[in-house]
Coordinates of C-alpha atoms in Angstrom, one line a residue:
X243 CA 27.9 63.4 15.3
X244 CA 27.2 67.2 15.1
X245 CA 29.3 69.6 13.2
X246 CA 30.3 73.0 14.6
X247 CA 28.7 74.3 11.5
X248 CA 25.3 72.7 12.2
X249 CA 23.5 69.5 12.7
X250 CA 23.5 66.5 10.3
X251 CA 20.7 66.0 7.8
X252 CA 19.1 62.9 6.4
X253 CA 21.1 61.3 3.6
X254 CA 18.4 61.6 1.0
X255 CA 18.5 65.4 1.3
X256 CA 22.2 65.5 0.3
X257 CA 22.5 66.1 -3.4
X258 CA 25.9 66.9 -5.0
X259 CA 26.5 67.7 -8.6
X260 CA 27.7 64.6 -10.5
X261 CA 31.2 66.1 -11.0
X262 CA 31.5 67.6 -7.5
X263 CA 34.8 66.2 -6.2
X264 CA 36.5 66.1 -9.6
X265 CA 39.9 67.9 -9.6
X266 CA 42.7 68.3 -12.1
X267 CA 46.1 67.7 -10.3
X268 CA 48.8 70.3 -10.4
X269 CA 51.9 69.3 -12.4
X270 CA 53.2 69.0 -15.9
X271 CA 51.6 65.6 -16.7
X272 CA 47.8 65.7 -16.9
X273 CA 46.0 63.7 -14.3
X274 CA 42.4 63.9 -12.9
X275 CA 41.0 62.5 -9.6
X276 CA 37.4 62.0 -8.5
X277 CA 37.1 62.1 -4.7
X278 CA 34.2 60.7 -2.7
X279 CA 34.1 61.3 1.1
X280 CA 32.3 59.1 3.6
X281 CA 28.5 59.4 2.9
X282 CA 27.3 58.6 6.4
X283 CA 26.4 61.9 8.3
X284 CA 27.1 60.3 11.7
X285 CA 30.5 58.9 10.7
X286 CA 33.6 60.9 11.9
X287 CA 36.1 59.1 9.7
X288 CA 38.3 61.3 7.6
X289 CA 38.9 58.9 4.8
X290 CA 38.2 59.8 1.2
X291 CA 38.1 57.5 -1.9
X292 CA 40.2 58.7 -4.8
X293 CA 39.7 57.5 -8.3
X294 CA 42.4 58.6 -10.8
X295 CA 43.3 58.6 -14.4
X296 CA 45.5 60.4 -16.9
X297 CA 43.0 59.8 -19.7
X298 CA 41.0 63.0 -19.0
X299 CA 38.1 64.3 -17.1
X300 CA 35.4 62.8 -19.4
X301 CA 36.9 59.3 -19.2
X302 CA 37.1 59.6 -15.4
X303 CA 33.4 60.4 -15.1
X304 CA 32.4 57.6 -17.4
X305 CA 34.5 54.9 -15.8
X306 CA 33.7 56.0 -12.2
X307 CA 30.0 56.4 -12.7
X308 CA 29.1 53.1 -10.9
X309 CA 31.1 54.2 -7.8
X310 CA 29.3 57.6 -7.8
X311 CA 25.9 56.0 -8.2
X312 CA 26.5 53.7 -5.2
X313 CA 27.8 56.7 -3.2
X314 CA 24.7 58.7 -4.1
X315 CA 22.4 56.1 -2.6
X316 CA 24.4 56.0 0.7
X317 CA 25.7 52.5 0.0
X318 CA 28.2 51.8 2.8
X319 CA 30.4 49.6 0.6
X320 CA 30.4 52.0 -2.3
X321 CA 34.2 51.8 -2.4
X322 CA 34.0 48.1 -3.3
X323 CA 32.7 49.1 -6.7
X324 CA 36.1 50.8 -7.3
X325 CA 37.8 47.4 -6.7
X326 CA 36.1 46.1 -9.8
X327 CA 37.5 48.8 -12.0
X328 CA 40.7 47.8 -13.8
X329 CA 41.0 51.0 -15.8
X330 CA 41.2 53.5 -12.9
X331 CA 43.7 53.8 -10.1
X332 CA 41.8 53.7 -6.7
X333 CA 42.9 54.2 -3.1
X334 CA 41.8 55.9 0.1
X335 CA 43.5 59.0 1.5
X336 CA 43.2 60.5 4.9
X337 CA 42.1 64.1 4.6
X338 CA 44.1 65.3 7.5
X339 CA 47.4 63.3 7.4
X340 CA 47.4 62.7 3.6
X341 CA 48.3 59.0 4.3
X342 CA 47.4 56.6 1.6
X343 CA 45.5 53.3 2.2
X344 CA 44.2 50.4 0.2
X345 CA 40.5 50.1 -0.6
X346 CA 40.2 47.8 2.4
X347 CA 42.3 47.7 5.5
X348 CA 43.5 50.2 8.1
X349 CA 47.3 50.1 7.5
X350 CA 48.9 52.7 5.3
X351 CA 50.1 51.5 1.9
X352 CA 53.8 50.9 1.4
X353 CA 54.2 53.4 -1.3
X354 CA 57.5 51.9 -2.4
X355 CA 55.5 48.9 -3.5
X356 CA 52.7 51.0 -4.9
X357 CA 54.7 53.7 -6.8
X358 CA 51.8 54.8 -9.0
X359 CA 49.6 55.5 -6.0
X360 CA 52.5 57.2 -4.2
X361 CA 53.4 59.4 -7.2
X362 CA 49.8 60.5 -7.6
X363 CA 49.2 61.1 -3.9
X364 CA 52.3 63.4 -3.8
X365 CA 50.5 65.7 -6.2
X366 CA 47.6 66.1 -3.8
X367 CA 48.9 69.3 -2.1
X368 CA 47.6 71.2 0.9
X369 CA 45.2 73.4 -1.2
X370 CA 43.7 70.4 -2.7
X371 CA 43.4 68.7 0.7
X372 CA 41.5 71.8 1.9
X373 CA 39.2 71.4 -1.1
X374 CA 38.6 67.8 -0.2
X375 CA 37.9 68.9 3.4
X376 CA 35.2 71.2 2.1
X377 CA 33.8 68.4 0.0
X378 CA 33.6 66.3 3.2
X379 CA 31.3 68.9 4.7
X380 CA 29.2 69.2 1.6
X381 CA 28.8 65.4 1.4
X382 CA 27.2 65.4 4.8
X383 CA 25.0 68.4 4.1
X384 CA 26.8 70.7 6.4
X385 CA 27.9 74.3 6.0
X386 CA 31.6 75.1 5.4
X387 CA 32.7 76.2 8.9
X388 CA 35.3 78.6 7.6
X389 CA 32.7 80.4 5.4
X390 CA 30.3 80.5 8.4
X391 CA 33.0 82.3 10.5
X392 CA 33.8 84.7 7.7
X393 CA 30.1 85.7 7.3
X394 CA 29.5 86.1 11.0
X395 CA 29.0 89.7 12.4
X396 CA 30.9 88.9 15.6
X397 CA 33.9 86.8 16.4
X398 CA 34.3 85.4 19.9
X399 CA 37.5 83.6 20.7
X400 CA 37.5 81.8 24.1
X401 CA 40.6 82.5 26.1
X402 CA 42.1 85.0 23.7
X403 CA 43.7 88.1 25.0
X404 CA 44.6 91.2 23.0
X405 CA 48.2 91.2 21.9
X406 CA 48.3 87.5 21.4
X407 CA 48.6 85.7 18.0
X408 CA 45.6 83.6 17.0
X409 CA 45.6 80.1 15.5
X410 CA 43.7 79.9 12.2
X411 CA 41.7 76.9 13.4
X412 CA 40.7 78.6 16.6
X413 CA 39.1 81.3 14.6
X414 CA 37.7 79.5 11.5
X415 CA 37.3 75.9 12.7
X416 CA 39.2 74.7 9.6
X417 CA 37.9 72.1 7.2
X418 CA 40.8 69.9 8.0
X419 CA 43.7 69.5 10.5
X420 CA 47.2 69.7 9.1
X421 CA 48.6 66.5 10.5
X422 CA 52.0 65.0 9.8
X423 CA 53.1 61.4 10.7
X424 CA 56.8 60.9 11.3
X425 CA 57.8 57.4 12.6
X426 CA 55.5 56.7 15.5
X427 CA 54.5 60.2 16.2
X428 CA 51.7 62.5 15.0
X429 CA 52.2 66.2 14.7
X430 CA 49.9 69.1 13.8
X431 CA 51.0 72.3 12.1
X432 CA 49.2 75.2 13.8
X433 CA 49.3 78.4 11.8
X434 CA 49.4 81.5 14.0
X435 CA 48.4 85.0 12.7
X436 CA 48.4 88.5 14.1
X437 CA 44.7 89.6 14.3
X438 CA 45.4 93.3 15.0
X439 CA 43.9 95.2 12.0
X440 CA 46.4 98.1 12.2
X441 CA 49.5 96.0 12.7
X442 CA 51.7 95.5 9.6
X443 CA 54.2 93.0 11.1
X444 CA 53.4 90.5 8.3
X445 CA 54.6 87.6 10.6
X446 CA 53.1 84.1 10.5
X447 CA 54.2 81.4 13.0
X448 CA 53.8 77.7 12.2
X449 CA 53.9 75.8 15.5
X450 CA 54.3 72.1 15.3
X451 CA 52.4 70.5 18.2
X452 CA 52.8 66.8 19.2
X453 CA 49.4 65.1 19.2
X454 CA 50.6 61.4 19.7
X455 CA 51.8 60.4 22.1
X456 CA 49.8 62.7 24.4
X457 CA 51.9 64.9 26.6
X458 CA 55.1 64.6 24.6
X459 CA 57.0 67.9 24.1
X460 CA 56.5 69.7 20.9
X461 CA 59.6 70.2 18.6
X462 CA 59.2 74.0 18.2
X463 CA 58.0 76.5 15.7
X464 CA 59.0 78.4 12.5
X465 CA 58.5 82.2 12.1
X466 CA 57.9 83.4 8.5
X467 CA 58.1 87.0 7.5
X468 CA 56.1 88.5 4.6
X469 CA 59.4 88.8 2.8
X470 CA 59.9 85.0 2.9
X471 CA 62.6 85.1 5.6
X472 CA 62.2 82.3 8.1
X473 CA 63.5 81.6 11.5
X474 CA 63.5 78.1 12.8
X475 CA 63.1 78.0 16.6
X476 CA 63.4 74.4 18.0
X477 CA 62.6 73.4 21.5
X478 CA 65.7 72.0 23.3
X479 CA 67.1 69.0 21.3
X480 CA 64.5 68.8 18.6
X481 CA 66.3 70.8 15.8
X482 CA 66.4 67.8 13.4
X483 CA 62.8 66.9 14.0
X484 CA 61.7 70.5 13.4
X485 CA 63.7 70.6 10.2
X486 CA 61.9 67.4 9.0
X487 CA 58.5 68.9 9.8
X488 CA 59.2 72.2 8.2
X489 CA 60.4 70.4 5.0
X490 CA 57.3 68.2 5.1
X491 CA 55.1 71.4 5.5
X492 CA 56.8 73.1 2.5
X493 CA 56.4 69.9 0.4
X494 CA 52.6 69.8 1.2
X495 CA 52.2 73.5 0.8
X496 CA 54.5 74.5 -2.1
X497 CA 52.7 77.9 -2.3
X498 CA 52.8 78.5 1.4
X499 CA 53.7 82.2 1.1
X500 CA 50.5 82.8 -1.0
X501 CA 48.5 80.7 1.5
X502 CA 49.8 82.8 4.4
X503 CA 49.2 86.1 2.6
X504 CA 45.6 85.1 1.9
X505 CA 44.9 83.9 5.4
X506 CA 46.7 86.9 6.9
X507 CA 44.3 89.3 5.2
X508 CA 41.3 87.2 6.3
X509 CA 42.6 87.2 9.9
X510 CA 42.9 91.0 9.9
X511 CA 39.2 91.2 8.8
X512 CA 38.2 88.9 11.5
X513 CA 40.4 90.7 14.0
X514 CA 38.4 93.9 13.5
X515 CA 35.3 92.1 14.6
X516 CA 37.1 90.6 17.6
X517 CA 38.3 94.0 18.7
X518 CA 34.7 95.4 18.4
X519 CA 33.4 92.8 20.9
X520 CA 36.3 92.6 23.3
X521 CA 36.8 95.1 26.1
X522 CA 40.5 95.7 26.8
X523 CA 41.4 95.9 30.4
X524 CA 43.9 98.6 31.4
X525 CA 46.4 96.0 32.5
X526 CA 45.9 93.8 29.5
X527 CA 48.5 93.6 26.7
X528 CA 47.8 96.5 24.2
X529 CA 46.0 95.2 21.1
X530 CA 48.4 97.1 18.9
X531 CA 51.0 94.4 19.6
X532 CA 53.6 96.6 21.2
X533 CA 54.0 94.3 24.2
X534 CA 53.2 97.1 26.6
X535 CA 50.2 97.2 28.9
X536 CA 47.2 98.9 27.4
X537 CA 47.2 101.7 30.1
X538 CA 50.8 102.6 29.2
X539 CA 50.3 102.5 25.4
X540 CA 47.2 103.2 23.3
X541 CA 45.0 104.1 26.3
X542 CA 47.2 107.1 27.1
X543 CA 47.2 108.3 23.5
X544 CA 45.2 111.5 22.8

């Protein structure tokens, strides 16, 4: 497998700091996790091993040392060392869906029967999942694709036309995909931003796209203003499903307004570079976002 950020490197060249992947969880009760992503550069799996304790960071590093040592050598079964630990909570989490799995097996855990794992996994929010996504790239010796885009002098977006909103992942190749599993369906939350540098609309659109089953209609989208005002816009009969997805999004991203504000500013910066490399046709939508043709808007301005 090759990353959009570059090619894979040999395992013996990947060296992470011993405490890379250690995070303190948000919440009133102290809890620490130590995350290890798949060590095989050629593997596309999005599973990460989570070791957890409420006994503190130092204790976590001591008790999980054997697991980290096995991971550092590229041991395929490094997670099996976690099964031998009776003083740490251990499970796998999918970086994209946030589903929780046992150390072995491919079926999600019944969190009602594993309340400790469920309670801890609920504290792994969207920001932390993004951090784990970056860890996934570092563990394979690859560059963070978002950072690579931010540092690029030019931004080329295939198929984009001035006046259209842009999906965050289309611009930055995000470190993870924001998936949600409801019943037998898989959805992705696609965040859309206005890239026009001079536009101050402040609007962000979260479009929920159905990924499984393929070809199934999407339930709709939610428009969020910088004031926090939201407008839920379901497609046909999918109002209840869109409500469920929006509630799940807010639960995963409790600070979503700060997230949007941060990404909104970043998109404006990237938008300036897109505008510099994109020639606007006279019949194209005006990049100012007015909805008019360019020739009848900014092109006619003095």
